[in-house]
Amino acid sequence: MLSPAELERYARHIVMQEIGGAGQQKLKNARVLVIGAGGLGAPVLQYLAAAGVGTLGIVDDDAVSLSNLQRQIIHDTDKLGEPKVASAAEAIARLNPNVIVEPHPTRIAGHNALALVSDYDLVVDGSDNFETRYLVSDACFFAKKPLVTAAVGQFDGSITTLKPFEKNSDGALNPTYRCLFPRKPRAGLLPTCAEAGVLGALTGIVGTMQAMEVIKEITGTGEGLVGRMVMFDARSFRMETIRYKRSAKNPLNGDDPKDWATMLEDA
């Protein structure tokens, strides 16, 4: 149950009809895994911790560097050289000591992805490369875990929610990440963040949108982004939404589905 201090801390949630005490209890009981403690992961972790998500897992094998601090606001100058999972855990402890942090100082890969995501209720992907995005989305499909995934460019970002192991209101299977992006871009086709740069505040906007989607999923509030992708252009400050459906050709819940081992072999 929520303690008197927690009732006061989360009072602005509890008075909301859409969340209330029951929704706040769901947040406290939830286990959320965040892939990456970088530009997107930083605001995700901060807002989920502030919201009272009970357990936050963090997957990141990197250390804090000076060039991170322009956007990765969960870290600060005093943490240079420290593992990002440790730096983020310390920041979360200062923000909300009620939150349990489970650091995973490793890179998510084929040998550990399924085990990592299986231990949580919901996964947030804040990675910066397509290889990880495909791997995480595949792992979440086989583990039957909801996934909130986002990506950013220099001035633009996108976000969607994936639950392809479930059916929609029409009885059709929800789409997969591979329905939205059937083919993985070849290595080197798109510039990295270090090569192209990224507007720091943009990651805060998109990462906060991810945190919002997670809170909605946990509490059952509003309409999630399943089958919809929101695209944000910071230069014009416009948002557009595209709808996408299951493709029968996708290798997960399509007409000729593959198993986890085969997906890894084909990666």
mmCIF file of N, CA, C and O in Angstrom, residues 2-44:
data_model
loop_
_atom_site.group_PDB
_atom_site.id
_atom_site.type_symbol
_atom_site.label_atom_id
_atom_site.label_comp_id
_atom_site.label_asym_id
_atom_site.label_seq_id
_atom_site.Cartn_x
_atom_site.Cartn_y
_atom_site.Cartn_z
ATOM 1 N N LEU A 2 0.266 2.365 -0.384
ATOM 2 C CA LEU A 2 0.992 3.629 -0.397
ATOM 3 C C LEU A 2 1.122 4.164 1.021
ATOM 4 O O LEU A 2 0.158 4.195 1.788
ATOM 5 N N SER A 3 2.321 4.595 1.374
ATOM 6 C CA SER A 3 2.563 5.162 2.696
ATOM 7 C C SER A 3 2.028 6.594 2.743
ATOM 8 O O SER A 3 1.744 7.202 1.695
ATOM 9 N N PRO A 4 1.893 7.172 3.940
ATOM 10 C CA PRO A 4 1.449 8.568 4.034
ATOM 11 C C PRO A 4 2.355 9.516 3.230
ATOM 12 O O PRO A 4 1.855 10.446 2.585
ATOM 13 N N ALA A 5 3.665 9.282 3.266
ATOM 14 C CA ALA A 5 4.578 10.137 2.501
ATOM 15 C C ALA A 5 4.346 9.981 0.999
ATOM 16 O O ALA A 5 4.415 10.961 0.242
ATOM 17 N N GLU A 6 4.062 8.762 0.567
ATOM 18 C CA GLU A 6 3.791 8.542 -0.862
ATOM 19 C C GLU A 6 2.464 9.169 -1.272
ATOM 20 O O GLU A 6 2.340 9.719 -2.374
ATOM 21 N N LEU A 7 1.478 9.116 -0.412
ATOM 22 C CA LEU A 7 0.205 9.761 -0.704
ATOM 23 C C LEU A 7 0.397 11.255 -0.933
ATOM 24 O O LEU A 7 -0.239 11.846 -1.813
ATOM 25 N N GLU A 8 1.264 11.862 -0.141
ATOM 26 C CA GLU A 8 1.541 13.287 -0.324
ATOM 27 C C GLU A 8 2.379 13.524 -1.579
ATOM 28 O O GLU A 8 2.118 14.446 -2.357
ATOM 29 N N ARG A 9 3.396 12.688 -1.806
ATOM 30 C CA ARG A 9 4.277 12.849 -2.960
ATOM 31 C C ARG A 9 3.488 12.773 -4.275
ATOM 32 O O ARG A 9 3.741 13.531 -5.207
ATOM 33 N N TYR A 10 2.555 11.833 -4.334
ATOM 34 C CA TYR A 10 1.830 11.596 -5.578
ATOM 35 C C TYR A 10 0.426 12.202 -5.558
ATOM 36 O O TYR A 10 -0.443 11.796 -6.328
ATOM 37 N N ALA A 11 0.216 13.190 -4.697
ATOM 38 C CA ALA A 11 -1.124 13.759 -4.514
ATOM 39 C C ALA A 11 -1.727 14.286 -5.814
ATOM 40 O O ALA A 11 -2.937 14.138 -6.047
ATOM 41 N N ARG A 12 -0.894 14.863 -6.685
ATOM 42 C CA ARG A 12 -1.438 15.439 -7.929
ATOM 43 C C ARG A 12 -1.856 14.358 -8.913
ATOM 44 O O ARG A 12 -2.632 14.619 -9.833
ATOM 45 N N HIS A 13 -1.354 13.144 -8.769
ATOM 46 C CA HIS A 13 -1.849 12.010 -9.545
ATOM 47 C C HIS A 13 -3.133 11.471 -8.922
ATOM 48 O O HIS A 13 -4.101 11.155 -9.618
ATOM 49 N N ILE A 14 -3.106 11.339 -7.621
ATOM 50 C CA ILE A 14 -4.198 10.659 -6.917
ATOM 51 C C ILE A 14 -5.516 11.416 -7.043
ATOM 52 O O ILE A 14 -6.584 10.806 -7.094
ATOM 53 N N VAL A 15 -5.454 12.748 -7.134
ATOM 54 C CA VAL A 15 -6.693 13.512 -7.269
ATOM 55 C C VAL A 15 -7.250 13.450 -8.686
ATOM 56 O O VAL A 15 -8.398 13.853 -8.919
ATOM 57 N N MET A 16 -6.476 12.932 -9.632
ATOM 58 C CA MET A 16 -6.953 12.798 -11.009
ATOM 59 C C MET A 16 -7.891 11.595 -11.112
ATOM 60 O O MET A 16 -7.535 10.491 -10.690
ATOM 61 N N GLN A 17 -9.063 11.809 -11.685
ATOM 62 C CA GLN A 17 -10.028 10.727 -11.814
ATOM 63 C C GLN A 17 -9.481 9.578 -12.654
ATOM 64 O O GLN A 17 -9.734 8.409 -12.374
ATOM 65 N N GLU A 18 -8.678 9.909 -13.686
ATOM 66 C CA GLU A 18 -8.165 8.884 -14.594
ATOM 67 C C GLU A 18 -7.066 8.031 -13.978
ATOM 68 O O GLU A 18 -6.747 6.951 -14.492
ATOM 69 N N ILE A 19 -6.435 8.506 -12.901
ATOM 70 C CA ILE A 19 -5.351 7.746 -12.259
ATOM 71 C C ILE A 19 -5.771 7.338 -10.852
ATOM 72 O O ILE A 19 -5.968 6.164 -10.567
ATOM 73 N N GLY A 20 -5.905 8.292 -9.961
ATOM 74 C CA GLY A 20 -6.380 7.995 -8.622
ATOM 75 C C GLY A 20 -5.434 7.092 -7.838
ATOM 76 O O GLY A 20 -4.321 6.777 -8.272
ATOM 77 N N GLY A 21 -5.899 6.661 -6.697
ATOM 78 C CA GLY A 21 -5.087 5.789 -5.858
ATOM 79 C C GLY A 21 -4.818 4.445 -6.495
ATOM 80 O O GLY A 21 -3.721 3.889 -6.373
ATOM 81 N N ALA A 22 -5.798 3.914 -7.222
ATOM 82 C CA ALA A 22 -5.621 2.609 -7.867
ATOM 83 C C ALA A 22 -4.551 2.678 -8.950
ATOM 84 O O ALA A 22 -3.705 1.784 -9.067
ATOM 85 N N GLY A 23 -4.572 3.750 -9.738
ATOM 86 C CA GLY A 23 -3.565 3.914 -10.777
ATOM 87 C C GLY A 23 -2.180 4.113 -10.200
ATOM 88 O O GLY A 23 -1.192 3.583 -10.728
ATOM 89 N N GLN A 24 -2.103 4.864 -9.100
ATOM 90 C CA GLN A 24 -0.805 5.085 -8.466
ATOM 91 C C GLN A 24 -0.258 3.789 -7.897
ATOM 92 O O GLN A 24 0.956 3.544 -7.928
ATOM 93 N N GLN A 25 -1.131 2.941 -7.392
ATOM 94 C CA GLN A 25 -0.689 1.639 -6.890
ATOM 95 C C GLN A 25 -0.164 0.774 -8.028
ATOM 96 O O GLN A 25 0.821 0.040 -7.868
ATOM 97 N N LYS A 26 -0.793 0.880 -9.202
ATOM 98 C CA LYS A 26 -0.302 0.150 -10.370
ATOM 99 C C LYS A 26 1.096 0.623 -10.747
ATOM 100 O O LYS A 26 1.960 -0.189 -11.110
ATOM 101 N N LEU A 27 1.317 1.920 -10.678
ATOM 102 C CA LEU A 27 2.643 2.460 -10.977
ATOM 103 C C LEU A 27 3.671 1.929 -9.979
ATOM 104 O O LEU A 27 4.776 1.537 -10.355
ATOM 105 N N LYS A 28 3.297 1.895 -8.714
ATOM 106 C CA LYS A 28 4.217 1.406 -7.687
ATOM 107 C C LYS A 28 4.562 -0.057 -7.890
ATOM 108 O O LYS A 28 5.691 -0.494 -7.636
ATOM 109 N N ASN A 29 3.614 -0.834 -8.362
ATOM 110 C CA ASN A 29 3.835 -2.269 -8.547
ATOM 111 C C ASN A 29 4.539 -2.604 -9.859
ATOM 112 O O ASN A 29 4.952 -3.749 -10.069
ATOM 113 N N ALA A 30 4.665 -1.626 -10.742
ATOM 114 C CA ALA A 30 5.178 -1.888 -12.090
ATOM 115 C C ALA A 30 6.698 -2.045 -12.120
ATOM 116 O O ALA A 30 7.428 -1.435 -11.334
ATOM 117 N N ARG A 31 7.132 -2.871 -13.082
ATOM 118 C CA ARG A 31 8.550 -3.073 -13.345
ATOM 119 C C ARG A 31 8.799 -2.678 -14.807
ATOM 120 O O ARG A 31 8.239 -3.302 -15.719
ATOM 121 N N VAL A 32 9.605 -1.655 -15.018
ATOM 122 C CA VAL A 32 9.851 -1.126 -16.359
ATOM 123 C C VAL A 32 11.337 -1.198 -16.668
ATOM 124 O O VAL A 32 12.172 -0.779 -15.852
ATOM 125 N N LEU A 33 11.667 -1.728 -17.843
ATOM 126 C CA LEU A 33 13.055 -1.813 -18.292
ATOM 127 C C LEU A 33 13.303 -0.722 -19.322
ATOM 128 O O LEU A 33 12.577 -0.607 -20.309
ATOM 129 N N VAL A 34 14.345 0.079 -19.098
ATOM 130 C CA VAL A 34 14.716 1.166 -20.013
ATOM 131 C C VAL A 34 16.030 0.802 -20.686
ATOM 132 O O VAL A 34 17.042 0.591 -20.010
ATOM 133 N N ILE A 35 16.000 0.712 -22.010
ATOM 134 C CA ILE A 35 17.198 0.410 -22.784
ATOM 135 C C ILE A 35 17.893 1.713 -23.128
ATOM 136 O O ILE A 35 17.413 2.489 -23.937
ATOM 137 N N GLY A 36 19.011 1.971 -22.479
ATOM 138 C CA GLY A 36 19.782 3.182 -22.733
ATOM 139 C C GLY A 36 19.512 4.264 -21.709
ATOM 140 O O GLY A 36 18.357 4.628 -21.470
ATOM 141 N N ALA A 37 20.573 4.780 -21.110
ATOM 142 C CA ALA A 37 20.462 5.889 -20.153
ATOM 143 C C ALA A 37 21.050 7.139 -20.790
ATOM 144 O O ALA A 37 21.813 7.873 -20.178
ATOM 145 N N GLY A 38 20.685 7.365 -22.071
ATOM 146 C CA GLY A 38 21.217 8.494 -22.826
ATOM 147 C C GLY A 38 20.195 9.586 -23.022
ATOM 148 O O GLY A 38 19.423 9.910 -22.120
ATOM 149 N N GLY A 39 20.169 10.155 -24.248
ATOM 150 C CA GLY A 39 19.316 11.303 -24.502
ATOM 151 C C GLY A 39 17.845 11.029 -24.281
ATOM 152 O O GLY A 39 17.136 11.850 -23.683
ATOM 153 N N LEU A 40 17.343 9.908 -24.767
ATOM 154 C CA LEU A 40 15.946 9.538 -24.548
ATOM 155 C C LEU A 40 15.746 8.909 -23.174
ATOM 156 O O LEU A 40 14.771 9.205 -22.474
ATOM 157 N N GLY A 41 16.647 8.038 -22.792
ATOM 158 C CA GLY A 41 16.512 7.348 -21.509
ATOM 159 C C GLY A 41 16.526 8.278 -20.312
ATOM 160 O O GLY A 41 15.869 8.003 -19.301
ATOM 161 N N ALA A 42 17.268 9.388 -20.410
ATOM 162 C CA ALA A 42 17.377 10.313 -19.274
ATOM 163 C C ALA A 42 16.018 10.857 -18.843
ATOM 164 O O ALA A 42 15.626 10.712 -17.675
ATOM 165 N N PRO A 43 15.246 11.501 -19.730
ATOM 166 C CA PRO A 43 13.933 11.990 -19.289
ATOM 167 C C PRO A 43 12.953 10.866 -18.982
ATOM 168 O O PRO A 43 12.093 11.023 -18.102
ATOM 169 N N VAL A 44 13.062 9.749 -19.698
ATOM 170 C CA VAL A 44 12.196 8.603 -19.385
ATOM 171 C C VAL A 44 12.398 8.185 -17.936
ATOM 172 O O VAL A 44 11.436 8.052 -17.163
#
